[in-house]
XYZ file of C-alpha atoms in Angstrom:
731
model
C 8.636 -4.515 12.342
C 12.144 -4.720 13.881
C 10.731 -6.472 17.126
C 8.189 -8.837 15.253
C 10.888 -9.699 12.546
C 13.436 -10.859 15.246
C 10.668 -12.913 16.791
C 9.855 -14.447 13.641
C 13.496 -15.444 12.995
C 14.071 -16.613 16.328
C 10.906 -18.752 16.169
C 11.910 -20.302 12.939
C 15.539 -20.712 13.915
C 18.688 -19.750 11.946
C 19.517 -23.389 11.142
C 15.897 -24.036 9.982
C 15.278 -20.656 8.198
C 15.077 -21.661 4.391
C 18.128 -20.600 2.382
C 17.320 -17.573 -0.021
C 13.972 -17.301 1.429
C 12.458 -14.070 2.690
C 9.035 -13.477 4.579
C 8.021 -9.957 3.885
C 4.600 -8.394 5.055
C 3.012 -5.720 2.702
C 1.884 -2.567 3.629
C -1.875 -1.722 3.573
C -2.634 1.341 1.317
C -6.164 1.842 2.415
C -8.261 -1.500 2.286
C -5.628 -3.255 0.084
C -5.659 -6.381 2.106
C -7.593 -8.192 -0.560
C -4.707 -7.433 -2.775
C -1.935 -8.074 -0.136
C -3.327 -11.539 0.646
C -3.539 -12.810 -2.987
C 0.081 -11.477 -3.577
C 1.474 -13.369 -0.706
C -0.212 -16.490 -1.986
C 1.122 -15.881 -5.388
C 4.636 -15.084 -4.217
C 4.837 -18.504 -2.538
C 3.430 -20.469 -5.232
C 7.183 -21.419 -6.642
C 6.314 -21.851 -10.482
C 4.547 -18.478 -10.703
C 7.391 -16.835 -8.669
C 10.052 -18.254 -10.975
C 8.250 -17.314 -13.963
C 7.834 -13.660 -12.780
C 11.357 -13.382 -11.728
C 12.679 -14.627 -14.929
C 10.564 -12.201 -16.819
C 12.035 -9.284 -14.594
C 15.485 -10.251 -15.770
C 14.446 -9.901 -19.464
C 15.006 -6.650 -21.378
C 12.875 -3.843 -19.727
C 9.614 -3.209 -21.318
C 7.022 -0.329 -20.822
C 5.531 -0.236 -17.530
C 2.325 -2.226 -16.951
C 0.893 -4.376 -14.290
C 3.253 -7.095 -14.932
C 6.421 -5.152 -14.771
C 5.102 -3.789 -11.648
C 4.440 -7.279 -10.049
C 7.823 -8.440 -11.301
C 9.598 -5.334 -9.626
C 7.721 -6.137 -6.464
C 8.785 -9.856 -6.486
C 12.340 -9.060 -7.348
C 12.539 -6.553 -4.451
C 11.320 -9.095 -1.888
C 13.548 -12.060 -3.363
C 16.510 -9.663 -3.202
C 16.421 -8.249 0.313
C 19.489 -8.513 2.579
C 17.243 -9.006 5.410
C 15.264 -12.363 5.893
C 12.092 -10.645 7.254
C 10.495 -7.129 7.073
C 7.878 -5.126 5.442
C 7.777 -3.796 1.722
C 5.344 -1.079 0.356
C 3.680 -2.193 -2.765
C 2.838 1.183 -3.560
C 4.008 1.116 -7.331
C 1.774 -1.893 -7.967
C -1.193 -0.460 -6.165
C -0.807 2.560 -8.202
C -0.621 1.020 -11.537
C -3.621 -1.424 -10.524
C -5.750 1.618 -9.622
C -4.736 3.300 -12.834
C -5.405 0.384 -15.332
C -8.879 -0.565 -13.830
C -11.384 1.782 -12.204
C -12.843 -1.086 -10.270
C -10.007 -1.022 -7.967
C -9.329 2.791 -8.121
C -10.974 3.423 -4.644
C -10.323 2.947 -0.991
C -12.982 0.429 -0.607
C -12.486 -3.116 0.281
C -12.768 -5.490 -2.965
C -13.091 -9.087 -3.658
C -9.888 -11.007 -3.482
C -11.006 -13.509 -6.130
C -11.929 -10.853 -8.548
C -8.722 -9.251 -8.187
C -6.962 -12.822 -8.729
C -8.990 -13.247 -11.755
C -8.216 -9.823 -13.252
C -4.425 -10.151 -12.315
C -3.942 -13.641 -14.076
C -5.844 -12.503 -17.128
C -4.340 -9.337 -17.465
C -0.823 -11.032 -17.109
C -1.719 -13.555 -19.705
C -2.960 -10.822 -22.201
C 0.204 -8.820 -21.743
C 2.169 -11.845 -22.462
C 0.400 -12.764 -25.540
C 0.773 -9.196 -26.680
C 4.276 -9.217 -26.141
C 4.781 -12.320 -28.067
C 2.827 -10.996 -30.916
C 4.660 -7.935 -31.044
C 8.036 -9.961 -30.731
C 6.872 -12.041 -33.853
C 5.857 -8.891 -35.780
C 9.176 -7.309 -35.091
C 10.934 -10.414 -36.186
C 8.793 -10.646 -39.463
C 9.387 -7.048 -40.231
C 13.155 -7.586 -39.703
C 13.009 -10.394 -42.139
C 10.605 -8.725 -44.646
C 8.109 -11.399 -44.109
C 5.167 -9.561 -42.506
C 1.835 -10.720 -43.766
C -0.475 -8.079 -42.607
C -3.558 -10.174 -43.932
C -2.971 -13.262 -41.894
C -1.326 -11.637 -38.861
C -4.499 -11.007 -36.918
C -6.016 -14.505 -37.671
C -3.455 -16.304 -35.843
C -5.266 -17.379 -32.499
C -3.402 -16.416 -29.240
C -0.982 -18.858 -28.186
C -0.584 -20.393 -24.525
C 1.282 -18.595 -21.996
C 3.148 -19.721 -18.716
C -0.065 -18.504 -16.875
C -2.171 -21.064 -18.603
C 0.889 -23.777 -18.067
C 0.651 -23.163 -14.295
C -3.391 -22.445 -13.552
C -5.255 -23.577 -16.493
C -7.144 -26.739 -16.648
C -9.900 -28.091 -18.641
C -13.549 -28.993 -18.076
C -15.560 -31.126 -20.200
C -19.398 -30.652 -20.432
C -21.067 -33.995 -21.223
C -24.696 -34.204 -22.196
C -26.198 -37.609 -22.876
C -29.809 -37.666 -24.564
C -32.123 -39.959 -22.766
C -33.831 -40.971 -26.143
C -30.906 -42.074 -28.384
C -28.198 -42.255 -25.814
C -25.902 -40.026 -27.891
C -23.258 -38.109 -25.766
C -21.920 -34.932 -26.820
C -19.347 -33.163 -25.094
C -17.719 -29.551 -25.157
C -14.521 -28.641 -23.584
C -13.970 -25.386 -21.543
C -10.795 -24.063 -20.002
C -10.480 -22.656 -16.515
C -8.292 -20.796 -14.360
C -10.094 -21.599 -11.087
C -13.083 -23.491 -9.910
C -15.976 -21.921 -8.234
C -18.098 -24.274 -5.875
C -21.193 -23.776 -3.669
C -20.591 -24.572 0.116
C -23.054 -26.245 2.350
C -23.024 -26.602 6.292
C -20.751 -29.073 8.061
C -19.226 -30.366 4.676
C -15.972 -30.655 3.130
C -14.047 -29.708 -0.157
C -14.523 -32.985 -1.508
C -18.420 -32.867 -0.879
C -18.367 -29.451 -2.574
C -16.620 -30.684 -5.561
C -18.835 -33.602 -5.799
C -21.773 -31.186 -5.879
C -19.886 -29.321 -8.742
C -20.093 -32.472 -10.904
C -23.537 -33.819 -10.032
C -25.535 -34.972 -12.968
C -28.243 -32.503 -13.812
C -31.467 -33.425 -15.821
C -32.659 -31.177 -18.459
C -36.331 -31.422 -18.808
C -39.634 -29.472 -19.385
C -38.687 -26.131 -20.910
C -34.965 -26.785 -20.438
C -34.989 -29.826 -22.764
C -31.687 -30.442 -24.849
C -31.939 -30.151 -28.541
C -30.460 -33.662 -29.771
C -28.580 -33.388 -33.260
C -29.052 -36.999 -33.745
C -33.068 -36.794 -33.009
C -33.282 -33.414 -34.636
C -35.712 -32.308 -31.693
C -35.621 -31.312 -28.040
C -35.290 -34.319 -25.670
C -34.685 -34.937 -21.966
C -31.086 -35.435 -21.049
C -28.560 -35.593 -18.432
C -25.840 -33.029 -18.143
C -22.751 -33.252 -16.051
C -19.358 -31.448 -15.586
C -16.044 -33.432 -15.414
C -12.320 -32.337 -15.031
C -10.472 -33.387 -18.133
C -7.173 -31.609 -17.651
C -5.927 -31.058 -14.187
C -3.771 -27.937 -13.754
C -0.495 -27.633 -12.187
C -1.930 -25.408 -9.692
C -5.512 -25.912 -8.929
C -7.371 -22.561 -7.430
C -10.708 -23.185 -5.701
C -13.254 -20.619 -4.912
C -15.815 -21.111 -2.046
C -19.055 -19.084 -2.635
C -19.767 -17.941 0.707
C -22.201 -15.056 -0.040
C -25.912 -15.677 -1.076
C -28.682 -13.165 -1.808
C -31.624 -13.683 0.838
C -34.993 -12.538 -0.734
C -36.515 -12.187 2.783
C -33.714 -9.918 3.743
C -33.194 -8.168 0.483
C -29.329 -8.264 0.748
C -26.406 -10.615 0.471
C -25.304 -12.641 3.761
C -22.154 -14.639 4.522
C -22.496 -18.348 4.652
C -20.122 -19.020 7.360
C -20.511 -22.832 7.023
C -17.931 -25.218 8.299
C -16.120 -26.423 5.488
C -13.153 -28.641 5.882
C -10.490 -28.339 3.353
C -7.697 -31.219 3.735
C -4.001 -30.667 3.435
C -4.088 -33.201 0.397
C -6.614 -33.488 -2.011
C -7.132 -36.096 -5.001
C -9.907 -35.036 -7.407
C -12.231 -37.705 -8.080
C -14.649 -35.995 -10.581
C -12.478 -36.480 -13.706
C -13.565 -37.558 -17.359
C -12.482 -41.149 -18.544
C -9.819 -39.718 -20.966
C -8.396 -37.371 -18.269
C -4.615 -37.132 -18.025
C -3.369 -38.545 -14.747
C -6.641 -38.589 -12.917
C -4.734 -39.786 -9.635
C -2.626 -36.597 -8.993
C -2.566 -35.480 -5.598
C -2.604 -31.862 -4.606
C -1.036 -30.329 -1.655
C -2.503 -27.242 0.306
C -0.164 -24.500 -0.105
C -2.105 -21.206 0.364
C -5.517 -20.114 1.648
C -6.907 -16.567 1.398
C -9.164 -16.107 4.464
C -12.043 -13.606 4.939
C -12.498 -12.393 8.515
C -15.686 -10.827 9.007
C -19.450 -11.248 9.914
C -20.881 -10.216 6.573
C -20.343 -9.094 2.984
C -20.110 -5.404 4.158
C -17.425 -5.582 6.533
C -14.121 -7.686 6.832
C -10.642 -8.255 6.230
C -8.318 -10.514 4.227
C -5.340 -12.475 5.450
C -3.361 -15.120 3.733
C -1.899 -18.405 5.053
C 0.946 -19.965 3.058
C 2.962 -23.075 3.320
C 6.904 -22.329 2.955
C 8.980 -25.488 3.025
C 7.860 -27.423 6.034
C 6.148 -24.687 8.022
C 2.928 -22.414 7.908
C 2.954 -18.656 7.925
C 0.165 -16.202 8.551
C 0.587 -12.979 6.404
C -1.698 -10.003 7.789
C -0.586 -7.046 5.647
C 2.568 -6.141 7.185
C 2.462 -8.540 9.952
C 4.028 -12.067 9.348
C 3.633 -15.030 12.052
C 4.395 -18.610 12.090
C 1.577 -20.837 12.920
C 0.949 -24.511 13.483
C -0.624 -26.754 10.773
C -3.633 -27.585 13.207
C -4.437 -23.707 13.234
C -5.790 -24.059 9.713
C -8.791 -25.840 11.259
C -9.903 -22.260 12.795
C -10.415 -21.139 9.221
C -13.219 -24.178 8.244
C -15.941 -21.920 9.311
C -18.649 -22.109 11.901
C -20.824 -25.134 12.922
C -23.458 -22.960 13.869
C -25.535 -20.879 11.327
C -26.012 -18.069 13.670
C -24.450 -14.839 12.158
C -21.298 -14.067 13.858
C -17.610 -12.940 13.128
C -16.120 -15.874 11.259
C -12.541 -16.525 9.743
C -13.315 -18.836 6.804
C -11.305 -20.102 3.737
C -12.230 -18.011 0.628
C -9.495 -19.057 -1.910
C -7.624 -22.163 -1.627
C -4.476 -22.949 -3.779
C -3.115 -26.673 -4.065
C -0.103 -27.570 -5.645
C 0.286 -30.937 -7.515
C 2.902 -32.777 -5.509
C 3.121 -36.364 -6.941
C 1.431 -38.878 -8.913
C 0.919 -42.701 -7.535
C 3.361 -44.783 -9.516
C 1.705 -46.558 -12.474
C 3.310 -48.985 -14.988
C 2.057 -47.358 -17.918
C 2.193 -43.546 -16.802
C 5.269 -41.719 -15.594
C 5.589 -40.228 -12.088
C 4.977 -36.558 -12.190
C 7.172 -34.302 -9.829
C 6.540 -30.519 -9.305
C 5.118 -28.023 -7.118
C 1.225 -27.919 -7.147
C -1.173 -26.021 -5.186
C -4.832 -25.794 -4.739
C -6.639 -22.685 -3.875
C -10.155 -22.431 -2.623
C -11.865 -19.180 -2.944
C -14.781 -18.350 -0.762
C -16.908 -15.172 -1.697
C -16.386 -12.722 1.075
C -15.307 -15.333 3.417
C -11.803 -16.271 2.811
C -9.849 -15.595 -0.526
C -6.325 -17.110 -1.062
C -4.298 -18.699 -3.826
C -1.393 -20.254 -2.011
C -0.541 -21.602 1.250
C -2.506 -20.183 4.221
C -1.827 -20.580 7.948
C -3.850 -19.463 10.965
C -3.883 -15.992 12.242
C -5.845 -13.728 14.197
C -9.139 -11.833 13.744
C -8.216 -8.277 12.406
C -10.158 -5.393 12.893
C -13.021 -5.037 10.520
C -13.284 -2.660 7.910
C -16.326 -1.764 5.573
C -16.299 -3.921 2.699
C -17.942 -3.002 -0.731
C -20.483 -5.745 -1.527
C -20.741 -4.586 -5.072
C -18.177 -7.350 -6.330
C -20.971 -9.850 -5.970
C -21.539 -9.619 -9.713
C -24.012 -12.260 -11.428
C -21.377 -13.738 -13.595
C -22.261 -17.123 -15.553
C -20.798 -20.231 -14.022
C -21.176 -23.952 -14.891
C -23.908 -25.853 -12.951
C -26.772 -24.855 -10.889
C -25.910 -23.087 -7.651
C -29.302 -22.585 -6.334
C -31.563 -19.482 -6.459
C -29.796 -16.360 -5.541
C -26.584 -17.755 -5.018
C -23.459 -15.928 -6.167
C -22.111 -16.800 -9.589
C -18.825 -14.701 -9.558
C -16.634 -16.913 -11.509
C -16.648 -17.334 -15.342
C -15.766 -20.974 -16.670
C -15.202 -20.875 -20.211
C -12.840 -20.381 -23.055
C -9.777 -18.802 -21.505
C -9.179 -16.056 -20.940
C -12.603 -15.534 -19.482
C -14.230 -12.035 -20.073
C -13.688 -9.870 -16.763
C -16.972 -8.341 -16.079
C -16.693 -5.005 -14.237
C -19.990 -4.478 -12.319
C -21.122 -0.913 -11.862
C -20.200 0.076 -8.357
C -21.526 2.779 -5.868
C -19.434 5.674 -5.270
C -16.372 4.806 -3.312
C -16.973 5.149 0.617
C -13.532 6.543 1.572
C -11.559 5.031 4.186
C -8.822 7.272 5.424
C -5.791 6.733 7.479
C -6.297 8.385 10.802
C -2.670 9.625 10.696
C -3.260 11.213 7.281
C -6.315 13.086 8.785
C -3.820 14.223 11.634
C -1.186 15.551 9.119
C -4.001 17.376 7.044
C -5.284 18.862 10.236
C -1.720 20.131 11.235
C -1.340 21.541 7.640
C -4.515 23.466 7.836
C -3.441 24.912 11.205
C 0.074 25.695 9.962
C -1.245 27.270 6.869
C -3.795 29.612 8.677
C -1.313 30.626 11.202
C 1.688 31.485 8.809
C -0.889 33.129 6.335
C -1.594 35.700 8.899
C 2.109 36.445 9.637
C 2.860 36.773 5.913
C -0.188 38.861 5.275
C 0.866 41.325 8.100
C 4.523 41.710 6.945
C 3.211 42.011 3.453
C 0.868 44.787 4.283
C 2.871 46.773 6.802
C 5.782 48.887 5.003
C 7.340 49.445 8.504
C 8.180 45.713 8.717
C 11.039 45.747 6.026
C 14.010 45.260 8.377
C 16.238 42.413 7.737
C 14.909 40.498 10.834
C 11.137 40.936 9.395
C 12.280 39.689 5.929
C 13.827 36.484 7.584
C 10.629 35.980 9.725
C 8.533 36.456 6.525
C 10.514 33.944 4.636
C 9.992 31.322 7.716
C 6.485 32.172 7.588
C 6.098 31.583 3.902
C 8.047 28.405 3.803
C 5.671 26.929 6.673
C 2.714 28.415 4.755
C 3.853 26.492 1.834
C 4.449 23.232 3.955
C 0.937 23.408 5.342
C -0.450 23.668 1.813
C 1.588 20.883 0.884
C 0.318 18.502 3.694
C -3.458 19.509 2.721
C -2.863 18.923 -0.964
C -0.863 15.593 -0.118
C -4.379 14.479 1.611
C -6.398 15.913 -1.266
C -4.523 14.062 -4.167
C -4.138 10.966 -2.185
C -7.941 10.523 -1.288
C -10.158 12.819 -3.197
C -8.484 13.800 -6.423
C -6.225 10.893 -7.017
C -3.324 11.676 -9.229
C 0.315 10.201 -9.333
C 1.939 13.036 -10.791
C 0.280 15.574 -8.501
C 1.255 13.393 -5.505
C 4.866 13.657 -6.794
C 4.677 17.481 -7.219
C 3.160 17.525 -3.634
C 6.040 15.540 -2.149
C 8.522 17.876 -3.815
C 6.635 20.826 -2.405
C 6.741 19.347 1.258
C 10.296 18.634 0.866
C 11.314 22.162 -0.556
C 9.078 24.063 1.941
C 10.332 22.203 5.136
C 13.893 22.591 3.892
C 13.261 26.232 3.482
C 11.778 26.494 7.088
C 14.760 24.825 8.518
C 17.033 27.139 6.396
C 15.113 30.154 7.459
C 15.547 29.423 11.146
C 19.304 29.054 10.568
C 19.098 32.385 8.806
C 17.378 33.873 11.669
C 19.878 32.633 14.048
C 22.507 33.971 12.072
C 20.976 37.385 11.853
C 20.406 37.533 15.595
C 24.100 36.753 16.248
C 25.217 39.530 13.806
C 22.905 42.003 15.390
C 24.609 41.306 18.746
C 28.292 40.882 17.610
C 28.334 43.714 15.267
C 25.782 45.825 17.036
C 27.182 49.208 15.817
C 27.055 48.363 12.072
C 24.116 46.114 12.134
C 21.645 48.544 10.518
C 23.933 49.365 7.378
C 23.189 48.548 3.749
C 25.764 45.937 4.266
C 23.426 43.872 6.523
C 20.417 44.452 4.067
C 22.538 42.982 1.122
C 23.682 40.098 3.224
C 20.171 39.327 4.328
C 19.154 39.206 0.538
C 21.747 36.977 -0.375
C 20.792 34.456 2.516
C 17.286 34.392 1.244
C 18.277 33.834 -2.374
C 20.689 30.778 -1.300
C 18.231 29.290 0.995
C 15.168 29.307 -1.339
C 17.325 28.415 -4.368
C 18.746 25.392 -2.421
C 15.307 24.260 -1.061
C 13.747 24.602 -4.689
C 16.659 22.247 -5.863
C 15.897 19.595 -3.127
C 12.247 19.789 -3.970
C 12.801 19.352 -7.527
C 14.891 16.107 -7.027
C 11.619 13.827 -6.770
C 9.995 15.380 -9.798
C 12.935 15.308 -12.043
C 13.546 11.583 -11.521
C 15.536 11.188 -8.184
C 12.902 8.885 -6.713
C 12.394 5.447 -6.030
C 9.507 4.687 -8.499
C 10.239 1.288 -9.980
C 12.933 0.634 -7.440
C 11.285 -0.209 -4.132
C 14.586 -1.481 -2.610
C 15.836 2.070 -2.810
C 12.876 3.586 -1.022
C 13.354 5.306 2.433
C 10.660 5.995 5.020
C 9.142 8.749 2.826
C 7.790 7.469 -0.318
C 9.124 8.366 -3.012
C 12.354 9.645 -1.729
C 15.474 7.407 -2.056
C 17.255 6.405 0.761
C 20.455 8.383 -0.297
C 18.292 11.456 -0.753
C 16.779 11.210 2.753
C 20.196 10.279 4.176
C 21.599 13.787 2.656
C 18.591 15.581 4.021
C 19.209 14.107 7.370
C 22.800 14.612 7.591
C 22.567 18.232 6.304
C 19.980 18.670 9.165
C 22.325 17.591 11.714
C 25.141 19.824 10.462
C 22.562 23.056 10.457
C 21.457 22.088 14.039
C 25.073 21.862 15.303
C 25.861 25.297 13.548
C 22.715 26.647 15.187
C 23.618 25.138 18.561
C 27.116 27.033 18.445
C 25.816 30.269 17.175
C 23.208 30.174 20.156
C 25.984 29.368 22.501
C 27.696 32.406 21.272
C 24.733 34.484 21.480
C 24.303 33.429 25.139
C 28.004 34.487 25.944
C 27.398 37.977 24.303
C 24.329 38.564 26.158
C 25.703 37.431 29.547
C 28.774 39.470 28.960
C 26.756 42.514 28.082
C 24.749 42.176 31.270
C 27.786 41.689 33.552
C 29.473 44.830 32.021
C 26.237 46.870 32.849
C 26.042 45.332 36.360
C 29.721 46.420 36.783
C 29.014 49.902 35.605
C 26.010 50.340 37.588
C 26.875 48.389 40.448
C 23.931 46.107 40.053
C 23.483 42.799 42.232
C 23.220 39.235 40.753
C 19.578 39.458 42.061
C 18.723 42.547 40.384
C 15.875 42.495 37.838
C 18.172 43.244 34.976
C 20.095 39.903 35.711
C 16.769 38.018 36.129
C 15.638 39.304 32.782
C 19.039 38.390 31.224
C 18.604 34.903 32.528
C 15.092 34.713 31.325
C 16.336 35.762 27.832
C 18.865 32.744 27.999
C 16.248 30.531 29.125
C 14.115 31.658 26.217
C 17.038 30.805 23.711
C 17.273 27.384 25.134
C 13.566 26.781 24.901
C 13.677 27.777 21.217
C 16.583 25.481 20.463
C 15.100 22.668 22.493
C 11.819 22.868 20.769
C 13.481 22.740 17.513
C 15.311 19.793 18.414
C 12.614 17.921 19.949
C 10.406 18.371 16.848
C 12.837 17.464 14.300
C 15.482 15.396 15.879
C 13.405 11.945 16.216
C 12.303 11.963 12.723
C 16.101 12.806 11.580
C 17.604 9.908 13.316
C 14.630 7.779 12.425
C 15.191 8.390 8.755
C 18.920 7.610 8.918
C 18.596 4.240 10.683
C 15.145 3.124 9.101
C 14.012 2.224 5.536
C 10.870 1.421 3.596
C 10.599 -1.783 5.308
C 9.736 -0.459 8.755
C 5.915 -0.047 9.599
C 4.259 3.240 8.399
C 3.285 3.729 11.962
C 6.736 4.672 13.008
C 7.232 7.159 10.163
C 3.695 8.750 10.973
C 4.817 8.900 14.675
C 8.054 10.555 13.909
C 6.829 12.891 11.221
C 3.821 14.559 12.958
C 5.945 16.036 15.844
C 8.258 17.545 13.006
C 5.293 19.196 11.448
C 4.342 20.837 14.758
C 7.686 22.842 14.599
C 5.856 24.848 11.879
C 2.714 25.275 14.197
C 5.100 26.710 17.008
C 7.375 28.944 14.563
C 4.879 31.747 14.429
C 4.409 31.855 18.205
C 8.081 31.837 18.900
C 9.341 34.201 16.031
C 6.433 36.326 15.038
C 3.593 36.776 17.563
C 6.163 37.315 20.473
C 7.685 40.158 18.500
C 6.523 43.569 19.589
C 6.366 45.182 16.293
C 4.421 42.358 14.742
C 2.257 42.529 17.693
C 1.307 46.145 17.129
C 0.549 45.212 13.416
C -1.698 42.493 14.413
C -3.640 44.653 16.789
C -3.972 47.195 13.982
C -5.222 44.441 11.520
C -7.606 42.857 13.948
C -8.856 45.648 16.183
C -7.771 48.814 14.349
C -5.860 50.198 17.565
C -3.029 49.263 19.807
C -3.546 48.626 23.425
C -1.435 50.643 25.711
C 0.087 47.640 27.406
C 1.556 46.678 24.049
C 2.482 50.224 22.746
C 4.531 50.858 26.010
C 6.073 47.691 26.751
C 9.973 48.019 26.709
C 12.006 45.584 24.778
C 14.011 43.194 26.940
C 17.073 40.630 26.608
C 14.413 37.930 26.541
C 13.071 39.321 23.353
C 16.484 38.252 21.563
């Protein structure tokens, strides 16, 4: 993201870059683009953002979806960098935990998510206000338990920002009596037609409907069913107007839902005309501030992006990618002029912000940030400002969000009715969904495959050493420790994949991360212990096989596993970045300080290993030179060649270790959680390969282990293996 961030800052310009503004992309955690696009739209809805940040500054409460959202917004707003990437891991985890509808890796409906999020926040605020009132009454000793539950829920700042009021007018054609009923709404859902505009769609929303035949209206004045006219008008305009364009329709002849990629123009400014006579400030003008766009050819495939207006320019947010676009680029998301099915990028959710009201002698001028959002079912969803962007790779999308929920007005047979317009908060209908079709990150598949190979290789080494009593020398104990550590590391990678995609469990994932940290730490420490053992076997050749050496080996094993277990327990015992995304490292949920300590420790261990291997090479070369002088060997003799081969082997061993771990170590020191996950995967995968290579270098090359393997596998030892002499290259 570094290059992209620099490009965005350069394009905006340091002088034009808004003060105290941050443009951060959001990491996609498996088809969470529907969530990322809506969150970006909400973040750039200034009234909503200010309320969320103000809530974050209040005394901490029990973790819920609102606190997670507040932590995410606070993390973005308090970044030192102006642009970058943030992983909304905590928010996504809480969302999936609280609502099974989103607890999978399938694409979801952005409008459905927005509706659920706003309703949940409002419910939480009302519940907190109720609890605060109860606590206050308890403190004063005035709690009335009988009347406590009879108090209607009070309005919250969610209502203040997004809630408007519709009036449903019905006029009896016999007695001309007009009856009306008010209904609150958070967003308006409108049908779409080819080559039209938002204004035309809104006019259709408020068209007069005749109630006749079996649908006659029961008139209280006439005391009988009469023909009547029915229409919907806006009585109270919201501060932020959210519009949802219904772009999916069930086709009887096809027996499935299809996407209506109709061209629907949405202007940058909008004035609602379909207001009731007693509407407050009917001349309000709305500015477009955000659009959530669905890119794709149908309801089963697609990708969501967000276009938002920040200050005087437009930005496109495509998960972790942020780009500046021209206002003219918004026209690309109007839809297609042809009805032929093809890939399309079209507005689904539109957010408009109320900017001003024309001066009027009897009405004060209103000022504030107002937005309008138009939501198009499976076409384009968004809340705030949306700019243009690029077509993203399509991913499978679940059509199950196409729930038949009641809406006001007729939308035609088979059209999608996926917004409830009624008394706020409207009920959130959770439709039955088919089993989740898991969409897995390819990098996680690579890590899981590597873990499987690592576990199989090292399990064989551990089994051979465990079953063969002859392999109890200090060297074999250390090789067994290395194999056990790598075996646990492989199992940790497999378990991480299992708990992330198959058996979702946050606590289990936390334990898995601890297991991976502990096992890889033990692996590196075991490599250091093997290096120390090799050095001692050469430097103290005469006393190496004493009991003192065995005791020293056991001491090293206890220390290395004790330290490794402590490092692995840190994330589990609370040393993690859960709830504090700003402190996250490139490896979630490890903190930056935690990873920095691990990286610096690795560099120190690598330096020590390098020094020991240099000393080993010096000892081997010195011994070879002494033998040559005693037996008058030439420099080109086989003994010298074998010695040089042994030194080359040591160089390969150390070089392989450095090549596997050094890139990830350096990257962990300089990078943080804002870097794209692609970079982290690209650095982490080679590090895991070191555990694949370790059995080959340290176990399978050993003559004694080779013999044991032949006995286990074939029941005999080949003569070539049994008679092979030990050479300096085996060091």
